[in-house]
Structure formats: structure tokens, C-alpha cells
mmCIF file of C-alpha atoms and ligand atoms in Angstrom:
data_model
loop_
_atom_site.group_PDB
_atom_site.id
_atom_site.type_symbol
_atom_site.label_atom_id
_atom_site.label_comp_id
_atom_site.label_asym_id
_atom_site.label_seq_id
_atom_site.Cartn_x
_atom_site.Cartn_y
_atom_site.Cartn_z
ATOM 1 C CA MET I 1 -20.952 -35.331 54.973
ATOM 2 C CA SER I 2 -23.359 -33.418 52.749
ATOM 3 C CA LYS I 3 -26.948 -33.470 53.856
ATOM 4 C CA ILE I 4 -28.175 -32.738 50.340
ATOM 5 C CA MET I 5 -29.989 -35.419 48.368
ATOM 6 C CA ASP I 6 -28.999 -34.426 44.835
ATOM 7 C CA GLY I 7 -31.870 -35.125 42.442
ATOM 8 C CA LYS I 8 -29.800 -34.113 39.422
ATOM 9 C CA LEU I 9 -27.192 -36.718 40.257
ATOM 10 C CA VAL I 10 -29.723 -39.511 40.835
ATOM 11 C CA SER I 11 -31.592 -38.450 37.712
ATOM 12 C CA GLN I 12 -28.427 -38.575 35.592
ATOM 13 C CA LYS I 13 -27.581 -42.026 36.927
ATOM 14 C CA VAL I 14 -31.032 -43.378 36.015
ATOM 15 C CA ARG I 15 -30.956 -41.633 32.610
ATOM 16 C CA ASN I 16 -27.565 -43.219 31.832
ATOM 17 C CA GLU I 17 -29.040 -46.635 32.659
ATOM 18 C CA ILE I 18 -32.025 -45.916 30.389
ATOM 19 C CA LYS I 19 -29.739 -44.746 27.552
ATOM 20 C CA ASP I 20 -27.680 -47.933 27.847
ATOM 21 C CA GLU I 21 -30.774 -50.092 27.732
ATOM 22 C CA VAL I 22 -32.187 -48.217 24.713
ATOM 23 C CA SER I 23 -28.953 -48.739 22.786
ATOM 24 C CA ARG I 24 -29.407 -52.504 23.234
ATOM 25 C CA LEU I 25 -33.191 -52.577 22.700
ATOM 26 C CA GLY I 26 -33.386 -52.562 18.917
ATOM 27 C CA ILE I 27 -36.311 -50.114 18.812
ATOM 28 C CA LYS I 28 -36.616 -46.485 19.832
ATOM 29 C CA PRO I 29 -39.166 -45.941 22.610
ATOM 30 C CA HIS I 30 -41.575 -43.284 21.364
ATOM 31 C CA LEU I 31 -43.314 -40.738 23.606
ATOM 32 C CA ALA I 32 -46.083 -38.508 22.226
ATOM 33 C CA VAL I 33 -46.808 -35.357 24.214
ATOM 34 C CA VAL I 34 -49.979 -33.387 23.557
ATOM 35 C CA ILE I 35 -50.229 -29.772 24.658
ATOM 36 C CA VAL I 36 -53.313 -27.597 24.321
ATOM 37 C CA GLY I 37 -52.840 -23.824 24.440
ATOM 38 C CA THR I 38 -49.831 -21.620 25.021
ATOM 39 C CA ASP I 39 -49.355 -21.615 28.812
ATOM 40 C CA ALA I 40 -45.680 -20.697 29.260
ATOM 41 C CA ALA I 41 -44.961 -23.105 32.139
ATOM 42 C CA SER I 42 -46.588 -25.998 30.256
ATOM 43 C CA GLN I 43 -44.559 -25.157 27.141
ATOM 44 C CA THR I 44 -41.368 -25.287 29.214
ATOM 45 C CA TYR I 45 -42.313 -28.661 30.757
ATOM 46 C CA VAL I 46 -43.133 -30.102 27.330
ATOM 47 C CA ASN I 47 -39.902 -28.820 25.784
ATOM 48 C CA ASN I 48 -37.936 -30.319 28.693
ATOM 49 C CA LYS I 49 -39.628 -33.691 28.153
ATOM 50 C CA HIS I 50 -38.919 -33.495 24.420
ATOM 51 C CA LYS I 51 -35.239 -32.757 25.054
ATOM 52 C CA ALA I 52 -34.922 -35.486 27.699
ATOM 53 C CA CYS I 53 -36.330 -38.025 25.230
ATOM 54 C CA HIS I 54 -33.736 -37.117 22.618
ATOM 55 C CA ASP I 55 -30.913 -37.210 25.179
ATOM 56 C CA VAL I 56 -31.615 -40.878 25.970
ATOM 57 C CA GLY I 57 -32.255 -41.941 22.370
ATOM 58 C CA PHE I 58 -36.069 -41.953 22.398
ATOM 59 C CA GLN I 59 -38.286 -40.714 19.609
ATOM 60 C CA SER I 60 -40.506 -37.888 20.757
ATOM 61 C CA THR I 61 -43.487 -36.277 19.057
ATOM 62 C CA LYS I 62 -44.887 -32.979 20.268
ATOM 63 C CA ILE I 63 -48.477 -32.274 19.227
ATOM 64 C CA GLU I 64 -49.384 -28.638 19.805
ATOM 65 C CA LEU I 65 -53.066 -27.748 19.639
ATOM 66 C CA PRO I 66 -54.649 -24.291 19.863
ATOM 67 C CA ALA I 67 -56.358 -23.205 23.122
ATOM 68 C CA GLN I 68 -59.799 -23.303 21.439
ATOM 69 C CA THR I 69 -59.467 -27.040 20.572
ATOM 70 C CA THR I 70 -62.685 -28.805 21.593
ATOM 71 C CA GLU I 71 -62.799 -31.854 23.860
ATOM 72 C CA GLU I 72 -64.025 -33.890 20.886
ATOM 73 C CA GLU I 73 -61.071 -32.812 18.727
ATOM 74 C CA LEU I 74 -58.621 -33.631 21.503
ATOM 75 C CA LEU I 75 -60.217 -37.058 21.963
ATOM 76 C CA GLN I 76 -59.765 -37.711 18.239
ATOM 77 C CA VAL I 77 -56.054 -36.916 18.517
ATOM 78 C CA ILE I 78 -55.772 -39.326 21.449
ATOM 79 C CA ASP I 79 -57.648 -42.043 19.542
ATOM 80 C CA LYS I 80 -55.137 -41.781 16.711
ATOM 81 C CA LEU I 81 -52.191 -42.039 19.110
ATOM 82 C CA ASN I 82 -53.859 -44.995 20.873
ATOM 83 C CA ALA I 83 -54.133 -46.792 17.532
ATOM 84 C CA ASP I 84 -50.574 -45.997 16.427
ATOM 85 C CA LYS I 85 -48.486 -49.102 17.209
ATOM 86 C CA GLY I 86 -45.306 -47.030 16.916
ATOM 87 C CA VAL I 87 -46.269 -44.853 19.911
ATOM 88 C CA HIS I 88 -45.418 -46.384 23.308
ATOM 89 C CA GLY I 89 -46.338 -43.558 25.655
ATOM 90 C CA ILE I 90 -48.940 -40.783 25.537
ATOM 91 C CA LEU I 91 -48.895 -37.792 27.810
ATOM 92 C CA VAL I 92 -51.397 -34.957 27.826
ATOM 93 C CA GLN I 93 -49.852 -31.932 29.492
ATOM 94 C CA LEU I 94 -51.985 -30.595 32.348
ATOM 95 C CA PRO I 95 -53.679 -28.293 33.084
ATOM 96 C CA LEU I 96 -56.063 -28.312 30.128
ATOM 97 C CA PRO I 97 -58.190 -25.285 29.161
ATOM 98 C CA LYS I 98 -61.296 -25.033 31.366
ATOM 99 C CA HIS I 99 -63.754 -26.144 28.634
ATOM 100 C CA ILE I 100 -62.072 -29.576 28.433
ATOM 101 C CA LYS I 101 -62.761 -32.117 31.174
ATOM 102 C CA GLU I 102 -59.443 -33.523 32.381
ATOM 103 C CA SER I 103 -60.886 -36.811 33.667
ATOM 104 C CA VAL I 104 -62.550 -37.560 30.298
ATOM 105 C CA VAL I 105 -59.271 -36.965 28.467
ATOM 106 C CA LEU I 106 -57.100 -38.953 30.875
ATOM 107 C CA GLU I 107 -59.508 -41.889 30.728
ATOM 108 C CA ALA I 108 -59.406 -41.836 26.910
ATOM 109 C CA ILE I 109 -55.675 -42.643 26.881
ATOM 110 C CA ASP I 110 -54.957 -46.321 26.217
ATOM 111 C CA GLN I 111 -54.142 -47.796 29.654
ATOM 112 C CA GLU I 112 -51.101 -49.540 28.213
ATOM 113 C CA LYS I 113 -49.683 -46.197 27.007
ATOM 114 C CA ASP I 114 -50.563 -44.131 30.086
ATOM 115 C CA VAL I 115 -46.957 -43.438 31.105
ATOM 116 C CA ASP I 116 -48.056 -40.685 33.511
ATOM 117 C CA GLY I 117 -49.906 -43.363 35.492
ATOM 118 C CA PHE I 118 -53.024 -41.207 35.984
ATOM 119 C CA HIS I 119 -55.610 -43.466 34.280
ATOM 120 C CA PRO I 120 -58.008 -45.029 36.826
ATOM 121 C CA TYR I 121 -56.827 -48.453 35.628
ATOM 122 C CA GLN I 122 -53.213 -47.589 36.482
ATOM 123 C CA VAL I 123 -54.347 -46.127 39.809
ATOM 124 C CA GLY I 124 -56.102 -49.451 40.464
ATOM 125 C CA LEU I 125 -52.968 -51.451 39.636
ATOM 126 C CA LEU I 126 -50.974 -49.313 42.067
ATOM 127 C CA ALA I 127 -53.592 -49.637 44.816
ATOM 128 C CA THR I 128 -53.728 -53.432 44.480
ATOM 129 C CA GLY I 129 -49.965 -53.893 44.355
ATOM 130 C CA LEU I 130 -49.919 -54.992 40.696
ATOM 131 C CA ASP I 131 -47.292 -53.973 38.176
ATOM 132 C CA GLY I 132 -48.078 -50.806 36.216
ATOM 133 C CA PHE I 133 -46.840 -47.310 35.479
ATOM 134 C CA LYS I 134 -46.119 -45.515 38.732
ATOM 135 C CA PRO I 135 -46.919 -41.782 38.755
ATOM 136 C CA CYS I 136 -43.634 -40.088 37.953
ATOM 137 C CA THR I 137 -43.126 -37.559 40.763
ATOM 138 C CA ALA I 138 -44.052 -40.031 43.501
ATOM 139 C CA ALA I 139 -41.829 -42.704 41.926
ATOM 140 C CA GLY I 140 -39.022 -40.137 41.719
ATOM 141 C CA VAL I 141 -39.264 -39.469 45.458
ATOM 142 C CA ILE I 142 -38.876 -43.182 46.221
ATOM 143 C CA GLU I 143 -35.935 -43.452 43.798
ATOM 144 C CA ILE I 144 -34.106 -40.622 45.594
ATOM 145 C CA LEU I 145 -34.767 -42.148 49.034
ATOM 146 C CA LYS I 146 -33.463 -45.504 47.806
ATOM 147 C CA HIS I 147 -30.372 -43.961 46.229
ATOM 148 C CA TYR I 148 -29.462 -42.336 49.555
ATOM 149 C CA GLU I 149 -30.260 -45.588 51.389
ATOM 150 C CA VAL I 150 -32.872 -43.976 53.597
ATOM 151 C CA PRO I 151 -34.415 -46.798 55.608
ATOM 152 C CA MET I 152 -38.115 -46.802 54.795
ATOM 153 C CA GLU I 153 -39.147 -50.132 56.317
ATOM 154 C CA GLY I 154 -40.664 -49.459 59.730
ATOM 155 C CA SER I 155 -40.070 -45.717 59.428
ATOM 156 C CA HIS I 156 -42.837 -43.236 60.031
ATOM 157 C CA ALA I 157 -43.354 -41.271 56.805
ATOM 158 C CA VAL I 158 -45.570 -38.187 56.885
ATOM 159 C CA ILE I 159 -46.840 -36.868 53.538
ATOM 160 C CA VAL I 160 -48.181 -33.321 53.529
ATOM 161 C CA GLY I 161 -50.558 -33.030 50.534
ATOM 162 C CA ARG I 162 -53.063 -35.530 49.125
ATOM 163 C CA SER I 163 -53.269 -34.699 45.420
ATOM 164 C CA HIS I 164 -53.921 -37.441 42.877
ATOM 165 C CA ILE I 165 -50.586 -36.782 41.190
ATOM 166 C CA VAL I 166 -48.242 -36.670 44.194
ATOM 167 C CA GLY I 167 -49.612 -37.270 47.708
ATOM 168 C CA LYS I 168 -51.976 -40.169 47.056
ATOM 169 C CA PRO I 169 -49.622 -42.300 44.929
ATOM 170 C CA LEU I 170 -46.913 -41.727 47.530
ATOM 171 C CA ILE I 171 -49.119 -43.346 50.193
ATOM 172 C CA GLN I 172 -49.111 -46.608 48.248
ATOM 173 C CA LEU I 173 -45.448 -46.481 47.229
ATOM 174 C CA LEU I 174 -44.353 -45.861 50.820
ATOM 175 C CA LEU I 175 -46.610 -48.655 52.080
ATOM 176 C CA ASP I 176 -44.986 -50.917 49.480
ATOM 177 C CA GLU I 177 -41.658 -50.056 51.156
ATOM 178 C CA ASN I 178 -43.190 -51.050 54.528
ATOM 179 C CA ALA I 179 -43.204 -47.532 55.944
ATOM 180 C CA THR I 180 -45.886 -46.443 58.400
ATOM 181 C CA VAL I 181 -47.683 -43.671 56.533
ATOM 182 C CA THR I 182 -49.561 -40.623 57.783
ATOM 183 C CA VAL I 183 -51.126 -38.118 55.375
ATOM 184 C CA ALA I 184 -51.791 -34.487 56.262
ATOM 185 C CA HIS I 185 -53.716 -31.913 54.212
ATOM 186 C CA SER I 186 -55.385 -28.519 54.415
ATOM 187 C CA ARG I 187 -57.910 -29.690 57.024
ATOM 188 C CA THR I 188 -55.325 -31.295 59.305
ATOM 189 C CA LYS I 189 -55.478 -29.814 62.793
ATOM 190 C CA ASP I 190 -52.096 -28.780 64.180
ATOM 191 C CA LEU I 191 -49.896 -29.803 61.236
ATOM 192 C CA ALA I 192 -46.696 -29.392 63.273
ATOM 193 C CA SER I 193 -47.794 -32.031 65.813
ATOM 194 C CA VAL I 194 -48.073 -34.499 62.921
ATOM 195 C CA THR I 195 -44.889 -33.617 61.014
ATOM 196 C CA LYS I 196 -42.823 -33.660 64.224
ATOM 197 C CA LEU I 197 -43.467 -37.414 64.501
ATOM 198 C CA ALA I 198 -41.961 -38.123 61.073
ATOM 199 C CA ASP I 199 -38.729 -39.979 60.379
ATOM 200 C CA ILE I 200 -39.345 -38.998 56.744
ATOM 201 C CA VAL I 201 -41.421 -35.954 55.857
ATOM 202 C CA ILE I 202 -42.489 -35.318 52.265
ATOM 203 C CA VAL I 203 -44.085 -31.970 51.500
ATOM 204 C CA ALA I 204 -46.198 -31.509 48.343
ATOM 205 C CA VAL I 205 -48.404 -28.500 49.005
ATOM 206 C CA GLY I 206 -47.400 -25.524 46.867
ATOM 207 C CA ILE I 207 -46.944 -22.995 49.681
ATOM 208 C CA PRO I 208 -43.419 -21.585 50.027
ATOM 209 C CA GLY I 209 -41.847 -22.323 53.411
ATOM 210 C CA ILE I 210 -44.876 -24.098 54.903
ATOM 211 C CA LEU I 211 -42.563 -26.627 56.612
ATOM 212 C CA THR I 212 -40.479 -24.745 59.170
ATOM 213 C CA ALA I 213 -37.693 -26.035 61.426
ATOM 214 C CA ASP I 214 -39.913 -26.216 64.541
ATOM 215 C CA MET I 215 -42.140 -28.713 62.662
ATOM 216 C CA VAL I 216 -39.344 -31.223 62.072
ATOM 217 C CA LYS I 217 -37.797 -33.824 64.367
ATOM 218 C CA GLU I 218 -34.003 -33.685 64.818
ATOM 219 C CA GLY I 219 -32.418 -36.010 62.222
ATOM 220 C CA ALA I 220 -35.514 -36.356 60.034
ATOM 221 C CA VAL I 221 -35.211 -36.918 56.268
ATOM 222 C CA VAL I 222 -36.988 -34.117 54.392
ATOM 223 C CA VAL I 223 -38.211 -34.300 50.795
ATOM 224 C CA ASP I 224 -39.505 -31.100 49.217
ATOM 225 C CA VAL I 225 -41.767 -31.666 46.209
ATOM 226 C CA GLY I 226 -43.036 -28.078 46.039
ATOM 227 C CA ILE I 227 -42.120 -25.776 43.180
ATOM 228 C CA ASN I 228 -43.060 -22.148 43.753
ATOM 229 C CA ARG I 229 -42.006 -19.088 41.790
ATOM 230 C CA LEU I 230 -41.659 -16.029 44.066
ATOM 231 C CA ASP I 231 -42.436 -12.492 42.830
ATOM 232 C CA THR I 232 -38.685 -11.975 42.646
ATOM 233 C CA GLY I 233 -38.529 -14.764 40.056
ATOM 234 C CA LYS I 234 -36.705 -17.091 42.479
ATOM 235 C CA LEU I 235 -37.762 -20.742 42.489
ATOM 236 C CA VAL I 236 -38.356 -22.190 45.976
ATOM 237 C CA GLY I 237 -39.910 -25.295 47.480
ATOM 238 C CA ASP I 238 -42.361 -25.789 50.346
ATOM 239 C CA VAL I 239 -39.608 -26.131 52.943
ATOM 240 C CA ASP I 240 -37.949 -23.278 54.812
ATOM 241 C CA PHE I 241 -34.705 -24.712 53.498
ATOM 242 C CA GLU I 242 -31.731 -23.384 55.531
ATOM 243 C CA PRO I 243 -33.228 -23.720 59.072
ATOM 244 C CA VAL I 244 -34.792 -27.099 58.249
ATOM 245 C CA MET I 245 -31.477 -28.350 56.835
ATOM 246 C CA GLU I 246 -29.864 -27.595 60.210
ATOM 247 C CA LYS I 247 -32.140 -30.163 61.871
ATOM 248 C CA ALA I 248 -32.540 -32.680 59.046
ATOM 249 C CA SER I 249 -30.170 -35.582 58.406
ATOM 250 C CA LEU I 250 -30.914 -35.425 54.660
ATOM 251 C CA ILE I 251 -32.886 -32.975 52.543
ATOM 252 C CA THR I 252 -33.739 -32.324 48.890
ATOM 253 C CA PRO I 253 -33.141 -28.815 47.533
ATOM 254 C CA VAL I 254 -35.386 -26.848 45.148
ATOM 255 C CA PRO I 255 -34.398 -26.654 42.375
ATOM 256 C CA GLY I 256 -32.302 -29.778 41.873
ATOM 257 C CA GLY I 257 -34.200 -32.213 44.095
ATOM 258 C CA VAL I 258 -37.402 -33.991 43.121
ATOM 259 C CA GLY I 259 -37.941 -31.858 39.982
ATOM 260 C CA PRO I 260 -35.356 -33.568 37.730
ATOM 261 C CA MET I 261 -36.642 -36.997 38.814
ATOM 262 C CA THR I 262 -40.149 -36.486 37.443
ATOM 263 C CA ILE I 263 -39.110 -36.455 33.786
ATOM 264 C CA THR I 264 -36.624 -39.252 34.418
ATOM 265 C CA MET I 265 -39.357 -41.514 35.747
ATOM 266 C CA LEU I 266 -41.478 -40.610 32.712
ATOM 267 C CA LEU I 267 -38.625 -41.891 30.536
ATOM 268 C CA ALA I 268 -38.447 -45.050 32.651
ATOM 269 C CA ASN I 269 -42.193 -45.661 32.173
ATOM 270 C CA THR I 270 -41.948 -45.090 28.404
ATOM 271 C CA LEU I 271 -39.050 -47.541 28.173
ATOM 272 C CA LYS I 272 -41.081 -50.074 30.158
ATOM 273 C CA SER I 273 -43.996 -49.651 27.736
ATOM 274 C CA ALA I 274 -41.740 -50.045 24.672
ATOM 275 C CA LYS I 275 -40.254 -53.258 26.130
ATOM 276 C CA LYS I 276 -43.746 -54.721 26.573
ATOM 277 C CA VAL I 277 -44.696 -54.344 22.915
ATOM 278 C CA LYS I 278 -41.296 -55.269 21.514
HETATM 279 P P1 NDP R 301 -52.385 -29.649 44.693
HETATM 280 O O1 NDP R 301 -52.756 -28.217 44.778
HETATM 281 O O2 NDP R 301 -53.129 -30.554 43.799
HETATM 282 O O3 NDP R 301 -52.419 -30.276 46.156
HETATM 283 C C1 NDP R 301 -51.911 -29.585 47.259
HETATM 284 C C2 NDP R 301 -52.140 -30.365 48.502
HETATM 285 O O4 NDP R 301 -51.665 -29.589 49.604
HETATM 286 C C3 NDP R 301 -53.631 -30.645 48.768
HETATM 287 O O5 NDP R 301 -53.799 -31.979 49.194
HETATM 288 C C4 NDP R 301 -53.986 -29.669 49.896
HETATM 289 O O6 NDP R 301 -54.955 -30.152 50.799
HETATM 290 C C5 NDP R 301 -52.651 -29.543 50.618
HETATM 291 N N1 NDP R 301 -52.589 -28.290 51.356
HETATM 292 C C6 NDP R 301 -52.920 -27.048 50.923
HETATM 293 N N2 NDP R 301 -52.736 -26.137 51.921
HETATM 294 C C7 NDP R 301 -52.306 -26.826 52.995
HETATM 295 C C8 NDP R 301 -51.958 -26.457 54.294
HETATM 296 N N3 NDP R 301 -52.048 -25.186 54.726
HETATM 297 N N4 NDP R 301 -51.550 -27.418 55.138
HETATM 298 C C9 NDP R 301 -51.460 -28.714 54.730
HETATM 299 N N5 NDP R 301 -51.780 -29.119 53.500
HETATM 300 C C10 NDP R 301 -52.191 -28.191 52.633
HETATM 301 O O7 NDP R 301 -50.832 -29.644 44.351
HETATM 302 P P2 NDP R 301 -49.878 -30.752 43.676
HETATM 303 O O8 NDP R 301 -49.863 -31.994 44.489
HETATM 304 O O9 NDP R 301 -50.162 -30.834 42.244
HETATM 305 O O10 NDP R 301 -48.462 -30.020 43.825
HETATM 306 C C11 NDP R 301 -47.932 -29.662 45.089
HETATM 307 C C12 NDP R 301 -46.633 -28.929 44.880
HETATM 308 O O11 NDP R 301 -45.726 -29.796 44.230
HETATM 309 C C13 NDP R 301 -46.746 -27.694 43.971
HETATM 310 O O12 NDP R 301 -45.805 -26.740 44.401
HETATM 311 C C14 NDP R 301 -46.335 -28.218 42.615
HETATM 312 O O13 NDP R 301 -45.785 -27.208 41.784
HETATM 313 C C15 NDP R 301 -45.279 -29.222 43.008
HETATM 314 N N6 NDP R 301 -45.085 -30.308 42.040
HETATM 315 C C16 NDP R 301 -43.815 -30.622 41.745
HETATM 316 C C17 NDP R 301 -43.535 -31.629 40.869
HETATM 317 C C18 NDP R 301 -42.116 -31.969 40.602
HETATM 318 O O14 NDP R 301 -41.801 -32.478 39.549
HETATM 319 N N7 NDP R 301 -41.216 -31.733 41.554
HETATM 320 C C19 NDP R 301 -44.597 -32.355 40.164
HETATM 321 C C20 NDP R 301 -45.926 -32.019 40.638
HETATM 322 C C21 NDP R 301 -46.149 -31.005 41.531
HETATM 323 P P3 NDP R 301 -56.500 -30.414 50.382
HETATM 324 O O15 NDP R 301 -56.467 -31.717 49.630
HETATM 325 O O16 NDP R 301 -57.192 -30.503 51.672
HETATM 326 O O17 NDP R 301 -56.907 -29.259 49.518
#
């Protein structure tokens, strides 16, 4: 049996379900993506989101602003999108140029259209177990684990990384699945002693190969969120893939693991928003 948890496959399954639902909805969910500047990676992410929207029958608007756009000008663009009843989801591509304060911009997005789930209001809904938009990458991890019927209830899940966009939302989502959750980060003493206890280990750090085989329990489920571009141009995750796969019972590859799920969960959140206003 393959040990690979195929994010492309799970992503396609969810996208097919979304497409089906859109065809019966009567309105086209509409995602507006705002990008400031010309960062190549951000451009690629935005184009991928744009394409994914079209593939499932959504309307998608890409608003490209020059790098010298002021915070005030960006806030005006967001205000307009907030007021536009035909827009169901707003996403501001991060990172923003240094002269613009990310928290101010994210908080300016209408909570009901915050399909990234980064607004403090959405974070509060997640923390209190109320229904809201779940941050996409973290939600994608849970979707993959569910698809492969990984038992989460009662399992010990170790998350390496505590960022607002991945690690922290995963704490809550795993608790919601009744896992026992441990979080490790850059100040954790003896990381291996922590990860070795995990039934499920999720790595979201951004350091190629930080999780090695000696840090993993035999039979553990390993989820690699990391995306790192090596000098050779090769894309790798945070897991030393081949040796860790030997010990793991299931593992996500990079590319083709968590990556495809992030945009898919963004589509799911936009659909959810469109259904609310319909
Ligand atoms: P951040 O840089 O925001 O967070 C990294 C986390 O890793 C921090 O909590 C940091 O700890 C921790 N960390 C750093 N060094 C170590 C170490 N030596 N040991 C243990 N923990 C460490 O990154 P992101 O969460 O935004 O992203 C993480 C990775 O996931 C990146 O490779 C990114 O490209 C990828 N990613 C992939 C996505 C996808 O769609 N698949 C989406 C988003 C991100 P501390 O808090 O103490 O600094």
C-alpha cells in the first residue's frame, strides 16, 4: 500500500464537489484578490488562485497595485470591495511592502468576507469553537488527514511551528478533532524528544529537512507543510523525505501534498461566504 497522502487527489475531489455545488447555486461566488507590488512568488500564487476560481465556476477579480501604493490607498480599495455586495471573498496577498502595516490591512477586511480567516474576529470564532472561515492551509491539513482516515481522536499530534497562518490555527483544529496537541518552535529544547512522541507530526517551519528519520516514531503519520526552493531550483519541504518515509505509515510529499489544498480550502471558504449572502 502506498504511504503517500496525495494532496492533488484530495484537492481534486474537493474541487469537484465545489464545482457541482456552484452549478446548482444560482450565483457565481466571487473572490477578489489584491496584490501590491511585483514579487514573483506572490504573482504566481495570485495567478494560481485566479485560475482555480475559473476552474470551479467562480468569478475572480485580480486587483494589481504598484509597490509604492500607500496604506491609505490600499485601505480605500478594501473599503470599496467591502461595500460591493457582489464580492463574497477578499484576499490580500501577503507579504505586503514594508511601508504597509499588515495587521491594519487585514483588520480592514469585512469579517464576513475574510476568506483567508486571518481577521482577529475569525481567529476568535476559531478559538471559541464557533463557525467561521478556517485558515486555508491548516484546514487543508485536516482535510487530508480525514481523507486518509488518520485517527485523530486521542492521538498525540505534534505541530512544529507556531505561525499565525499555519501552526496556531492547527492547534485549535486538532483540538476540535480531540487530538492531544503539543506545539514546538524555535525555542523548544531538544526538538527530537518532542517529535518522537508524536502519532501525527506536522512540520511548518521553512527549513529544508529539519525533520529527520531519527526524530520520528515508527509508524507515525507525517505532514509536511514546508515549501522551500533550493539553490538548484528544486522545491522541497521541511521533511527529509525518503528516510522519514521509511519509518512513517503515511506522509505528504512536497510538492503535491499540503500545497494544492491551500487554494482548495480558499475556494471552499468563498463558496461558504457566497451561500450566506444568497
Ligand atoms: P513562519 O516563518 O511564520 O513560522 C515558522 C515557524 O517555525 C515559527 O513558529 C518558528 O518558531 C518555527 N521555527 C523556526 N526555526 C525552528 C527550529 N529550528 N525548530 C523548530 N521550530 C522552528 O512560517 P510559516 O508558518 O508562514 O510557513 C512555514 C513553512 O510552510 C514555510 O516553508 C512556508 O513556505 C510553508 N507554507 C506552506 C503553505 C502551503 O500552502 N503548503 C502555506 C503557508 C506556508 P518561532 O515562532 O519561535 O520563531
